Amino acid sequence: PRSDCIAAEQLCLSDSTCNATYRILENCALAKTRFLPLDHDSRVRCLNAELDLGNSSLLHCKCHRRMKRQEHCLRVFWTVHSSVTDGYFNLETSPYENPANEEHWKTDYNKLAALLSGKDCSQLAGDATNPCLKATHVCNLSKKCVRLRTDYASICTKGAGSEDMCDRRKCHRGLRNFFEKVPEDFTKRILFCPCQDELCGERRRKTIVPDCSFQYNTKPNCLWLLDSCLEDHICKSRLADFQQNCQPADMSPDGCSQHNHAACLQAYMGMIGTPMTPNYVSNSSVEVSLWCTCESSGNQKEKCDQILGMFESNKCL
């Protein structure tokens, strides 16, 4: 069975042969994150060290999105898989274990939604025509949901719209906290509520407080956004998860190579609160995009278009 990478690392460090191999891989990963060019011999040594792990639990370990010490776990994963990203942004291997059954959360949501429908409807005018508003009201009945939603909203609205005052890093951390710690049935309904009018669409588009979490004063190049992501263990991991679960397939009837839209939506939510945070592009459609452009990409235009296309024209998503 797959172990989590923190447990696998401890097991490896207690064995002298595995320990020595792991130390080599740590140096390889460090050189990679610092963009230090490796000579031919060093590259061979790194590749051999990865192969030497063979059937070690380190090579097959995974992480959980809701685990404690998640960043440590992901650092171990990418130390062992540092050659996967060699020279290209297709990460292919997700460090995350498939999510466990989450049905019990749905009952919590349904109970609160039933409680809400029993309230005086005049207090909740607009609920029937605005599913986003209703999802927010249900969130307000859950202590955890309302606390974490209030947390990120207050951080992300401080000086929003003014780049000097908005602390994007803290805002992103607050968003990740919300999407990781609140049961998914609450977060999905707030983010993916089906809208029939622009008022509802605007509320949905502003769910993540885009003035702080999404938009810069000017659109950066998508390749710059990708570089920022690959330098960050969480973003890199979420991108790998997104690429794996939202891989489009033209020949497939549902447009998805994995045929699992729930996993794709979960992977999309995982991107929110990272340097590659996506969002709805308007209040009148469900189209999403990254806040970046491919102008002035020179001979890397094709790669840049691919990055943007993962969100803008991904049939699976």
PDB file of C-alpha atoms in Angstrom:
ATOM      1  CA  PRO A   1       0.000   0.000   0.000  1.00  0.00           C
ATOM      2  CA  ARG A   2       1.092   3.567  -0.652  1.00  0.00           C
ATOM      3  CA  SER A   3       2.382   5.381   2.404  1.00  0.00           C
ATOM      4  CA  ASP A   4       2.445   9.114   2.869  1.00  0.00           C
ATOM      5  CA  CYS A   5       5.777  10.656   1.926  1.00  0.00           C
ATOM      6  CA  ILE A   6       6.652  11.851   5.441  1.00  0.00           C
ATOM      7  CA  ALA A   7       6.437   8.292   6.821  1.00  0.00           C
ATOM      8  CA  ALA A   8       8.332   6.961   3.777  1.00  0.00           C
ATOM      9  CA  GLU A   9      11.089   9.550   4.298  1.00  0.00           C
ATOM     10  CA  GLN A  10      11.534   8.542   7.958  1.00  0.00           C
ATOM     11  CA  LEU A  11      11.778   4.891   6.942  1.00  0.00           C
ATOM     12  CA  CYS A  12      14.372   5.713   4.273  1.00  0.00           C
ATOM     13  CA  LEU A  13      16.527   7.868   6.569  1.00  0.00           C
ATOM     14  CA  SER A  14      16.811   4.988   9.056  1.00  0.00           C
ATOM     15  CA  ASP A  15      18.426   2.815   6.359  1.00  0.00           C
ATOM     16  CA  SER A  16      22.020   3.787   5.487  1.00  0.00           C
ATOM     17  CA  THR A  17      21.857   2.843   1.773  1.00  0.00           C
ATOM     18  CA  CYS A  18      18.502   4.562   1.182  1.00  0.00           C
ATOM     19  CA  ASN A  19      19.657   7.564   3.226  1.00  0.00           C
ATOM     20  CA  ALA A  20      22.742   8.061   0.998  1.00  0.00           C
ATOM     21  CA  THR A  21      20.631   7.798  -2.183  1.00  0.00           C
ATOM     22  CA  TYR A  22      18.054  10.240  -0.798  1.00  0.00           C
ATOM     23  CA  ARG A  23      20.759  12.811   0.048  1.00  0.00           C
ATOM     24  CA  ILE A  24      21.923  12.727  -3.596  1.00  0.00           C
ATOM     25  CA  LEU A  25      18.334  13.366  -4.747  1.00  0.00           C
ATOM     26  CA  GLU A  26      17.999  16.262  -2.283  1.00  0.00           C
ATOM     27  CA  ASN A  27      21.001  17.955  -3.905  1.00  0.00           C
ATOM     28  CA  CYS A  28      19.536  17.314  -7.377  1.00  0.00           C
ATOM     29  CA  ALA A  29      16.201  18.861  -6.366  1.00  0.00           C
ATOM     30  CA  LEU A  30      17.950  21.838  -4.760  1.00  0.00           C
ATOM     31  CA  ALA A  31      19.927  22.543  -7.943  1.00  0.00           C
ATOM     32  CA  LYS A  32      16.675  22.386  -9.888  1.00  0.00           C
ATOM     33  CA  THR A  33      14.785  24.853  -7.682  1.00  0.00           C
ATOM     34  CA  ARG A  34      17.721  27.280  -7.921  1.00  0.00           C
ATOM     35  CA  PHE A  35      17.838  26.812 -11.703  1.00  0.00           C
ATOM     36  CA  LEU A  36      21.490  25.712 -11.499  1.00  0.00           C
ATOM     37  CA  PRO A  37      22.552  23.904 -14.689  1.00  0.00           C
ATOM     38  CA  LEU A  38      23.652  20.312 -14.027  1.00  0.00           C
ATOM     39  CA  ASP A  39      26.508  18.873 -16.082  1.00  0.00           C
ATOM     40  CA  HIS A  40      26.125  15.503 -17.810  1.00  0.00           C
ATOM     41  CA  ASP A  41      27.685  13.494 -14.948  1.00  0.00           C
ATOM     42  CA  SER A  42      25.461  15.157 -12.347  1.00  0.00           C
ATOM     43  CA  ARG A  43      22.341  14.476 -14.412  1.00  0.00           C
ATOM     44  CA  VAL A  44      23.307  10.804 -14.751  1.00  0.00           C
ATOM     45  CA  ARG A  45      23.984  10.617 -10.997  1.00  0.00           C
ATOM     46  CA  CYS A  46      20.537  12.091 -10.249  1.00  0.00           C
ATOM     47  CA  LEU A  47      18.775   9.708 -12.616  1.00  0.00           C
ATOM     48  CA  ASN A  48      20.649   6.701 -11.216  1.00  0.00           C
ATOM     49  CA  ALA A  49      19.774   7.717  -7.657  1.00  0.00           C
ATOM     50  CA  GLU A  50      16.093   7.813  -8.630  1.00  0.00           C
ATOM     51  CA  LEU A  51      16.398   4.353 -10.227  1.00  0.00           C
ATOM     52  CA  ASP A  52      18.266   3.039  -7.157  1.00  0.00           C
ATOM     53  CA  LEU A  53      15.189   3.638  -5.041  1.00  0.00           C
ATOM     54  CA  GLY A  54      13.600   0.789  -7.026  1.00  0.00           C
ATOM     55  CA  ASN A  55      10.559  -0.453  -5.154  1.00  0.00           C
ATOM     56  CA  SER A  56      11.197   1.707  -2.102  1.00  0.00           C
ATOM     57  CA  SER A  57       8.048   3.126  -0.486  1.00  0.00           C
ATOM     58  CA  LEU A  58       9.533   6.572  -1.208  1.00  0.00           C
ATOM     59  CA  LEU A  59       9.078   6.092  -4.935  1.00  0.00           C
ATOM     60  CA  HIS A  60       5.377   5.275  -4.569  1.00  0.00           C
ATOM     61  CA  CYS A  61       4.400   7.570  -1.703  1.00  0.00           C
ATOM     62  CA  LYS A  62       1.632  10.166  -2.003  1.00  0.00           C
ATOM     63  CA  CYS A  63       0.263  13.138  -0.053  1.00  0.00           C
ATOM     64  CA  HIS A  64      -3.227  14.288   0.966  1.00  0.00           C
ATOM     65  CA  ARG A  65      -4.534  17.778   0.301  1.00  0.00           C
ATOM     66  CA  ARG A  66      -5.958  18.054   3.803  1.00  0.00           C
ATOM     67  CA  MET A  67      -3.020  16.552   5.714  1.00  0.00           C
ATOM     68  CA  LYS A  68      -0.891  18.303   8.330  1.00  0.00           C
ATOM     69  CA  ARG A  69       2.652  19.197   7.194  1.00  0.00           C
ATOM     70  CA  GLN A  70       1.471  19.070   3.597  1.00  0.00           C
ATOM     71  CA  GLU A  71       4.367  21.188   2.323  1.00  0.00           C
ATOM     72  CA  HIS A  72       6.915  18.839   3.911  1.00  0.00           C
ATOM     73  CA  CYS A  73       5.197  15.849   2.303  1.00  0.00           C
ATOM     74  CA  LEU A  74       5.197  17.534  -1.130  1.00  0.00           C
ATOM     75  CA  ARG A  75       8.854  18.514  -0.785  1.00  0.00           C
ATOM     76  CA  VAL A  76       9.718  14.831  -0.235  1.00  0.00           C
ATOM     77  CA  PHE A  77       7.625  13.807  -3.254  1.00  0.00           C
ATOM     78  CA  TRP A  78       9.333  16.287  -5.599  1.00  0.00           C
ATOM     79  CA  THR A  79      12.767  15.392  -4.220  1.00  0.00           C
ATOM     80  CA  VAL A  80      12.191  11.820  -5.356  1.00  0.00           C
ATOM     81  CA  HIS A  81      10.531  12.822  -8.638  1.00  0.00           C
ATOM     82  CA  SER A  82      12.743  15.778  -9.564  1.00  0.00           C
ATOM     83  CA  SER A  83      13.540  14.399 -13.036  1.00  0.00           C
ATOM     84  CA  VAL A  84       9.821  14.331 -13.993  1.00  0.00           C
ATOM     85  CA  THR A  85       9.776  18.052 -14.734  1.00  0.00           C
ATOM     86  CA  ASP A  86      12.957  18.048 -16.786  1.00  0.00           C
ATOM     87  CA  GLY A  87      12.792  20.865 -19.317  1.00  0.00           C
ATOM     88  CA  TYR A  88       9.005  20.866 -19.767  1.00  0.00           C
ATOM     89  CA  PHE A  89       5.947  21.931 -17.850  1.00  0.00           C
ATOM     90  CA  ASN A  90       4.020  18.658 -18.290  1.00  0.00           C
ATOM     91  CA  LEU A  91       4.267  17.307 -14.773  1.00  0.00           C
ATOM     92  CA  GLU A  92       2.188  14.171 -15.475  1.00  0.00           C
ATOM     93  CA  THR A  93       2.401  12.627 -11.991  1.00  0.00           C
ATOM     94  CA  SER A  94       0.113  14.005  -9.285  1.00  0.00           C
ATOM     95  CA  PRO A  95       1.529  13.799  -5.759  1.00  0.00           C
ATOM     96  CA  TYR A  96      -1.997  13.562  -4.348  1.00  0.00           C
ATOM     97  CA  GLU A  97      -3.795  10.371  -3.356  1.00  0.00           C
ATOM     98  CA  ASN A  98      -7.284  10.009  -4.811  1.00  0.00           C
ATOM     99  CA  PRO A  99      -9.791  11.616  -2.407  1.00  0.00           C
ATOM    100  CA  ALA A 100     -11.582   9.365   0.078  1.00  0.00           C
ATOM    101  CA  ASN A 101     -15.349   8.996   0.103  1.00  0.00           C
ATOM    102  CA  GLU A 102     -16.844  12.292   1.225  1.00  0.00           C
ATOM    103  CA  GLU A 103     -20.551  11.396   1.369  1.00  0.00           C
ATOM    104  CA  HIS A 104     -20.820  12.202   5.101  1.00  0.00           C
ATOM    105  CA  TRP A 105     -20.179  15.875   4.326  1.00  0.00           C
ATOM    106  CA  LYS A 106     -23.156  15.983   1.998  1.00  0.00           C
ATOM    107  CA  THR A 107     -25.482  15.062   4.851  1.00  0.00           C
ATOM    108  CA  ASP A 108     -24.167  18.054   6.859  1.00  0.00           C
ATOM    109  CA  TYR A 109     -24.825  20.348   3.913  1.00  0.00           C
ATOM    110  CA  ASN A 110     -28.284  18.891   3.255  1.00  0.00           C
ATOM    111  CA  LYS A 111     -29.272  19.228   6.919  1.00  0.00           C
ATOM    112  CA  LEU A 112     -28.302  22.912   6.948  1.00  0.00           C
ATOM    113  CA  ALA A 113     -29.995  23.541   3.591  1.00  0.00           C
ATOM    114  CA  ALA A 114     -33.205  21.965   4.966  1.00  0.00           C
ATOM    115  CA  LEU A 115     -32.926  24.149   8.060  1.00  0.00           C
ATOM    116  CA  LEU A 116     -32.537  27.178   5.830  1.00  0.00           C
ATOM    117  CA  SER A 117     -35.613  26.369   3.725  1.00  0.00           C
ATOM    118  CA  GLY A 118     -37.663  26.197   6.937  1.00  0.00           C
ATOM    119  CA  LYS A 119     -36.807  29.820   7.790  1.00  0.00           C
ATOM    120  CA  ASP A 120     -38.966  32.815   6.984  1.00  0.00           C
ATOM    121  CA  CYS A 121     -38.464  33.251   3.232  1.00  0.00           C
ATOM    122  CA  SER A 122     -38.886  37.030   3.410  1.00  0.00           C
ATOM    123  CA  GLN A 123     -35.523  37.162   5.231  1.00  0.00           C
ATOM    124  CA  LEU A 124     -33.851  35.419   2.318  1.00  0.00           C
ATOM    125  CA  ALA A 125     -35.332  37.227  -0.650  1.00  0.00           C
ATOM    126  CA  GLY A 126     -33.483  36.348  -3.810  1.00  0.00           C
ATOM    127  CA  ASP A 127     -32.458  32.843  -2.721  1.00  0.00           C
ATOM    128  CA  ALA A 128     -34.709  31.147  -5.241  1.00  0.00           C
ATOM    129  CA  THR A 129     -33.265  33.064  -8.200  1.00  0.00           C
ATOM    130  CA  ASN A 130     -29.702  33.313  -6.906  1.00  0.00           C
ATOM    131  CA  PRO A 131     -28.173  29.893  -6.077  1.00  0.00           C
ATOM    132  CA  CYS A 132     -24.881  31.614  -5.141  1.00  0.00           C
ATOM    133  CA  LEU A 133     -26.684  33.590  -2.456  1.00  0.00           C
ATOM    134  CA  LYS A 134     -28.352  30.435  -1.152  1.00  0.00           C
ATOM    135  CA  ALA A 135     -24.985  28.596  -1.017  1.00  0.00           C
ATOM    136  CA  THR A 136     -23.565  31.512   1.001  1.00  0.00           C
ATOM    137  CA  HIS A 137     -26.514  31.421   3.428  1.00  0.00           C
ATOM    138  CA  VAL A 138     -25.983  27.680   3.976  1.00  0.00           C
ATOM    139  CA  CYS A 139     -22.261  28.345   4.569  1.00  0.00           C
ATOM    140  CA  ASN A 140     -23.221  30.954   7.179  1.00  0.00           C
ATOM    141  CA  LEU A 141     -25.027  28.225   9.175  1.00  0.00           C
ATOM    142  CA  SER A 142     -21.792  26.187   9.437  1.00  0.00           C
ATOM    143  CA  LYS A 143     -19.360  27.577  12.031  1.00  0.00           C
ATOM    144  CA  LYS A 144     -16.286  26.329  10.177  1.00  0.00           C
ATOM    145  CA  CYS A 145     -17.482  27.495   6.753  1.00  0.00           C
ATOM    146  CA  VAL A 146     -18.441  30.998   7.853  1.00  0.00           C
ATOM    147  CA  ARG A 147     -15.255  31.443   9.965  1.00  0.00           C
ATOM    148  CA  LEU A 148     -12.832  30.481   7.197  1.00  0.00           C
ATOM    149  CA  ARG A 149     -14.804  32.360   4.540  1.00  0.00           C
ATOM    150  CA  THR A 150     -14.798  35.514   6.703  1.00  0.00           C
ATOM    151  CA  ASP A 151     -11.053  35.026   7.314  1.00  0.00           C
ATOM    152  CA  TYR A 152     -10.040  35.071   3.654  1.00  0.00           C
ATOM    153  CA  ALA A 153     -12.588  37.734   2.716  1.00  0.00           C
ATOM    154  CA  SER A 154     -11.209  40.149   5.325  1.00  0.00           C
ATOM    155  CA  ILE A 155      -7.567  39.516   4.300  1.00  0.00           C
ATOM    156  CA  CYS A 156      -8.275  39.731   0.559  1.00  0.00           C
ATOM    157  CA  THR A 157     -10.364  42.925   0.757  1.00  0.00           C
ATOM    158  CA  LYS A 158      -7.737  44.923   2.686  1.00  0.00           C
ATOM    159  CA  GLY A 159      -6.572  47.425   0.115  1.00  0.00           C
ATOM    160  CA  ALA A 160      -7.931  45.291  -2.737  1.00  0.00           C
ATOM    161  CA  GLY A 161      -7.420  46.994  -6.070  1.00  0.00           C
ATOM    162  CA  SER A 162      -4.291  48.725  -4.814  1.00  0.00           C
ATOM    163  CA  GLU A 163      -1.269  46.492  -5.416  1.00  0.00           C
ATOM    164  CA  ASP A 164       0.778  48.154  -2.669  1.00  0.00           C
ATOM    165  CA  MET A 165      -1.747  47.363   0.052  1.00  0.00           C
ATOM    166  CA  CYS A 166      -3.233  44.013  -0.911  1.00  0.00           C
ATOM    167  CA  ASP A 167      -1.190  41.167   0.600  1.00  0.00           C
ATOM    168  CA  ARG A 168      -1.656  38.608  -2.172  1.00  0.00           C
ATOM    169  CA  ARG A 169       0.388  35.920  -0.424  1.00  0.00           C
ATOM    170  CA  LYS A 170      -1.766  36.083   2.727  1.00  0.00           C
ATOM    171  CA  CYS A 171      -4.915  36.252   0.611  1.00  0.00           C
ATOM    172  CA  HIS A 172      -3.857  33.099  -1.258  1.00  0.00           C
ATOM    173  CA  ARG A 173      -3.101  31.304   2.008  1.00  0.00           C
ATOM    174  CA  GLY A 174      -6.564  32.227   3.334  1.00  0.00           C
ATOM    175  CA  LEU A 175      -8.214  30.914   0.162  1.00  0.00           C
ATOM    176  CA  ARG A 176      -6.283  27.639   0.332  1.00  0.00           C
ATOM    177  CA  ASN A 177      -7.313  27.269   3.976  1.00  0.00           C
ATOM    178  CA  PHE A 178     -10.954  27.686   3.016  1.00  0.00           C
ATOM    179  CA  PHE A 179     -10.870  25.208   0.127  1.00  0.00           C
ATOM    180  CA  GLU A 180      -8.810  22.643   2.090  1.00  0.00           C
ATOM    181  CA  LYS A 181     -10.517  22.752   5.472  1.00  0.00           C
ATOM    182  CA  VAL A 182     -14.185  23.351   4.658  1.00  0.00           C
ATOM    183  CA  PRO A 183     -16.115  20.259   3.468  1.00  0.00           C
ATOM    184  CA  GLU A 184     -16.110  20.142  -0.307  1.00  0.00           C
ATOM    185  CA  ASP A 185     -19.874  20.111  -0.625  1.00  0.00           C
ATOM    186  CA  PHE A 186     -19.953  23.669   0.780  1.00  0.00           C
ATOM    187  CA  THR A 187     -17.017  25.003  -1.249  1.00  0.00           C
ATOM    188  CA  LYS A 188     -18.161  23.449  -4.551  1.00  0.00           C
ATOM    189  CA  ARG A 189     -21.653  24.938  -4.241  1.00  0.00           C
ATOM    190  CA  ILE A 190     -20.261  28.398  -3.524  1.00  0.00           C
ATOM    191  CA  LEU A 191     -17.762  28.305  -6.400  1.00  0.00           C
ATOM    192  CA  PHE A 192     -19.785  26.423  -9.041  1.00  0.00           C
ATOM    193  CA  CYS A 193     -23.321  27.689  -8.316  1.00  0.00           C
ATOM    194  CA  PRO A 194     -25.437  27.631 -11.530  1.00  0.00           C
ATOM    195  CA  CYS A 195     -26.473  31.182 -12.479  1.00  0.00           C
ATOM    196  CA  GLN A 196     -29.261  32.389 -14.761  1.00  0.00           C
ATOM    197  CA  ASP A 197     -28.567  36.122 -14.490  1.00  0.00           C
ATOM    198  CA  GLU A 198     -25.623  38.530 -14.269  1.00  0.00           C
ATOM    199  CA  LEU A 199     -26.262  39.484 -10.643  1.00  0.00           C
ATOM    200  CA  CYS A 200     -25.711  35.883  -9.601  1.00  0.00           C
ATOM    201  CA  GLY A 201     -22.775  35.583 -12.038  1.00  0.00           C
ATOM    202  CA  GLU A 202     -21.099  38.621 -10.543  1.00  0.00           C
ATOM    203  CA  ARG A 203     -21.394  37.159  -7.062  1.00  0.00           C
ATOM    204  CA  ARG A 204     -19.870  33.894  -8.315  1.00  0.00           C
ATOM    205  CA  ARG A 205     -17.011  35.717 -10.087  1.00  0.00           C
ATOM    206  CA  LYS A 206     -16.226  37.641  -6.881  1.00  0.00           C
ATOM    207  CA  THR A 207     -16.188  34.511  -4.676  1.00  0.00           C
ATOM    208  CA  ILE A 208     -12.377  34.561  -4.519  1.00  0.00           C
ATOM    209  CA  VAL A 209     -12.077  38.390  -4.223  1.00  0.00           C
ATOM    210  CA  PRO A 210     -10.344  38.644  -7.631  1.00  0.00           C
ATOM    211  CA  ASP A 211      -9.064  42.213  -7.136  1.00  0.00           C
ATOM    212  CA  CYS A 212      -6.496  40.752  -4.741  1.00  0.00           C
ATOM    213  CA  SER A 213      -6.211  37.021  -5.450  1.00  0.00           C
ATOM    214  CA  PHE A 214      -6.422  37.044  -9.250  1.00  0.00           C
ATOM    215  CA  GLN A 215      -5.714  40.382 -10.919  1.00  0.00           C
ATOM    216  CA  TYR A 216      -2.503  42.373 -11.117  1.00  0.00           C
ATOM    217  CA  ASN A 217      -2.450  45.955 -12.440  1.00  0.00           C
ATOM    218  CA  THR A 218      -1.150  44.577 -15.734  1.00  0.00           C
ATOM    219  CA  LYS A 219      -1.376  41.034 -17.079  1.00  0.00           C
ATOM    220  CA  PRO A 220       1.944  39.191 -16.711  1.00  0.00           C
ATOM    221  CA  ASN A 221       3.146  36.698 -19.306  1.00  0.00           C
ATOM    222  CA  CYS A 222       1.781  33.184 -18.680  1.00  0.00           C
ATOM    223  CA  LEU A 223       5.330  31.758 -18.769  1.00  0.00           C
ATOM    224  CA  TRP A 224       6.246  34.022 -15.835  1.00  0.00           C
ATOM    225  CA  LEU A 225       3.183  32.715 -14.000  1.00  0.00           C
ATOM    226  CA  LEU A 226       4.291  29.139 -14.711  1.00  0.00           C
ATOM    227  CA  ASP A 227       7.836  29.828 -13.430  1.00  0.00           C
ATOM    228  CA  SER A 228       6.385  31.284 -10.194  1.00  0.00           C
ATOM    229  CA  CYS A 229       4.270  28.147  -9.841  1.00  0.00           C
ATOM    230  CA  LEU A 230       7.091  25.663 -10.419  1.00  0.00           C
ATOM    231  CA  GLU A 231       9.153  27.354  -7.690  1.00  0.00           C
ATOM    232  CA  ASP A 232       6.407  26.669  -5.155  1.00  0.00           C
ATOM    233  CA  HIS A 233       5.848  23.076  -3.957  1.00  0.00           C
ATOM    234  CA  ILE A 234       2.117  23.520  -3.388  1.00  0.00           C
ATOM    235  CA  CYS A 235       1.450  25.248  -6.725  1.00  0.00           C
ATOM    236  CA  LYS A 236       3.580  22.754  -8.631  1.00  0.00           C
ATOM    237  CA  SER A 237       1.684  19.886  -6.987  1.00  0.00           C
ATOM    238  CA  ARG A 238      -1.729  21.394  -7.687  1.00  0.00           C
ATOM    239  CA  LEU A 239      -0.723  21.980 -11.316  1.00  0.00           C
ATOM    240  CA  ALA A 240       0.375  18.330 -11.647  1.00  0.00           C
ATOM    241  CA  ASP A 241      -2.949  17.248 -10.124  1.00  0.00           C
ATOM    242  CA  PHE A 242      -4.861  19.550 -12.485  1.00  0.00           C
ATOM    243  CA  GLN A 243      -2.968  18.266 -15.538  1.00  0.00           C
ATOM    244  CA  GLN A 244      -3.638  14.669 -14.558  1.00  0.00           C
ATOM    245  CA  ASN A 245      -7.339  15.025 -13.706  1.00  0.00           C
ATOM    246  CA  CYS A 246      -8.363  17.629 -16.297  1.00  0.00           C
ATOM    247  CA  GLN A 247      -6.451  16.162 -19.245  1.00  0.00           C
ATOM    248  CA  PRO A 248      -8.687  16.738 -22.296  1.00  0.00           C
ATOM    249  CA  ALA A 249      -9.261  13.916 -24.791  1.00  0.00           C
ATOM    250  CA  ASP A 250     -10.762  14.848 -28.175  1.00  0.00           C
ATOM    251  CA  MET A 251     -11.924  11.307 -28.964  1.00  0.00           C
ATOM    252  CA  SER A 252     -13.674  10.848 -25.602  1.00  0.00           C
ATOM    253  CA  PRO A 253     -17.466  11.540 -25.474  1.00  0.00           C
ATOM    254  CA  ASP A 254     -17.109  13.576 -22.263  1.00  0.00           C
ATOM    255  CA  GLY A 255     -13.924  15.339 -23.446  1.00  0.00           C
ATOM    256  CA  CYS A 256     -12.007  13.947 -20.455  1.00  0.00           C
ATOM    257  CA  SER A 257      -9.210  11.383 -20.526  1.00  0.00           C
ATOM    258  CA  GLN A 258      -9.872  10.334 -16.903  1.00  0.00           C
ATOM    259  CA  HIS A 259     -13.702  10.438 -17.275  1.00  0.00           C
ATOM    260  CA  ASN A 260     -13.965  11.912 -13.791  1.00  0.00           C
ATOM    261  CA  HIS A 261     -15.405  15.431 -13.736  1.00  0.00           C
ATOM    262  CA  ALA A 262     -15.620  15.514  -9.916  1.00  0.00           C
ATOM    263  CA  ALA A 263     -11.844  14.937  -9.690  1.00  0.00           C
ATOM    264  CA  CYS A 264     -11.254  17.616 -12.337  1.00  0.00           C
ATOM    265  CA  LEU A 265     -13.361  20.176 -10.447  1.00  0.00           C
ATOM    266  CA  GLN A 266     -11.528  19.300  -7.238  1.00  0.00           C
ATOM    267  CA  ALA A 267      -8.187  19.769  -9.012  1.00  0.00           C
ATOM    268  CA  TYR A 268      -9.411  23.132 -10.400  1.00  0.00           C
ATOM    269  CA  MET A 269     -10.331  24.260  -6.864  1.00  0.00           C
ATOM    270  CA  GLY A 270      -6.835  23.209  -5.767  1.00  0.00           C
ATOM    271  CA  MET A 271      -5.340  25.838  -8.118  1.00  0.00           C
ATOM    272  CA  ILE A 272      -7.148  28.657  -6.274  1.00  0.00           C
ATOM    273  CA  GLY A 273      -4.811  30.298  -3.785  1.00  0.00           C
ATOM    274  CA  THR A 274      -1.659  29.515  -5.792  1.00  0.00           C
ATOM    275  CA  PRO A 275       0.380  31.828  -8.083  1.00  0.00           C
ATOM    276  CA  MET A 276      -1.654  30.275 -10.951  1.00  0.00           C
ATOM    277  CA  THR A 277      -5.069  31.129  -9.482  1.00  0.00           C
ATOM    278  CA  PRO A 278      -7.823  30.901 -12.134  1.00  0.00           C
ATOM    279  CA  ASN A 279     -11.233  32.624 -12.099  1.00  0.00           C
ATOM    280  CA  TYR A 280     -14.367  33.323 -14.134  1.00  0.00           C
ATOM    281  CA  VAL A 281     -13.673  35.882 -16.852  1.00  0.00           C
ATOM    282  CA  SER A 282     -17.095  37.579 -16.756  1.00  0.00           C
ATOM    283  CA  ASN A 283     -20.385  37.599 -14.881  1.00  0.00           C
ATOM    284  CA  SER A 284     -22.354  36.256 -17.835  1.00  0.00           C
ATOM    285  CA  SER A 285     -20.594  32.961 -18.619  1.00  0.00           C
ATOM    286  CA  VAL A 286     -18.841  30.009 -16.988  1.00  0.00           C
ATOM    287  CA  GLU A 287     -15.629  30.560 -18.970  1.00  0.00           C
ATOM    288  CA  VAL A 288     -12.512  30.629 -16.818  1.00  0.00           C
ATOM    289  CA  SER A 289      -8.953  31.765 -17.412  1.00  0.00           C
ATOM    290  CA  LEU A 290      -5.659  32.672 -15.808  1.00  0.00           C
ATOM    291  CA  TRP A 291      -4.794  36.355 -15.415  1.00  0.00           C
ATOM    292  CA  CYS A 292      -1.980  36.364 -17.962  1.00  0.00           C
ATOM    293  CA  THR A 293      -1.203  36.981 -21.633  1.00  0.00           C
ATOM    294  CA  CYS A 294       0.889  35.289 -24.322  1.00  0.00           C
ATOM    295  CA  GLU A 295       1.873  38.504 -26.081  1.00  0.00           C
ATOM    296  CA  SER A 296       5.655  38.969 -26.358  1.00  0.00           C
ATOM    297  CA  SER A 297       6.361  35.263 -25.806  1.00  0.00           C
ATOM    298  CA  GLY A 298       8.781  35.093 -28.740  1.00  0.00           C
ATOM    299  CA  ASN A 299       9.690  31.558 -29.762  1.00  0.00           C
ATOM    300  CA  GLN A 300       7.902  30.166 -26.676  1.00  0.00           C
ATOM    301  CA  LYS A 301       4.489  31.314 -27.874  1.00  0.00           C
ATOM    302  CA  GLU A 302       3.271  27.740 -28.441  1.00  0.00           C
ATOM    303  CA  LYS A 303       4.178  26.682 -24.906  1.00  0.00           C
ATOM    304  CA  CYS A 304       2.542  29.823 -23.528  1.00  0.00           C
ATOM    305  CA  ASP A 305      -0.676  29.156 -25.483  1.00  0.00           C
ATOM    306  CA  GLN A 306      -0.729  25.617 -24.067  1.00  0.00           C
ATOM    307  CA  ILE A 307      -0.617  26.933 -20.499  1.00  0.00           C
ATOM    308  CA  LEU A 308      -3.451  29.377 -21.134  1.00  0.00           C
ATOM    309  CA  GLY A 309      -5.411  26.777 -23.119  1.00  0.00           C
ATOM    310  CA  MET A 310      -5.428  24.367 -20.149  1.00  0.00           C
ATOM    311  CA  PHE A 311      -7.975  26.728 -18.597  1.00  0.00           C
ATOM    312  CA  GLU A 312      -9.511  28.713 -21.473  1.00  0.00           C
ATOM    313  CA  SER A 313     -10.330  25.936 -23.948  1.00  0.00           C
ATOM    314  CA  ASN A 314     -10.199  22.741 -21.903  1.00  0.00           C
ATOM    315  CA  LYS A 315     -13.225  20.592 -22.822  1.00  0.00           C
ATOM    316  CA  CYS A 316     -12.697  18.386 -19.782  1.00  0.00           C
ATOM    317  CA  LEU A 317     -12.847  21.347 -17.405  1.00  0.00           C
TER     318      LEU A 317
END
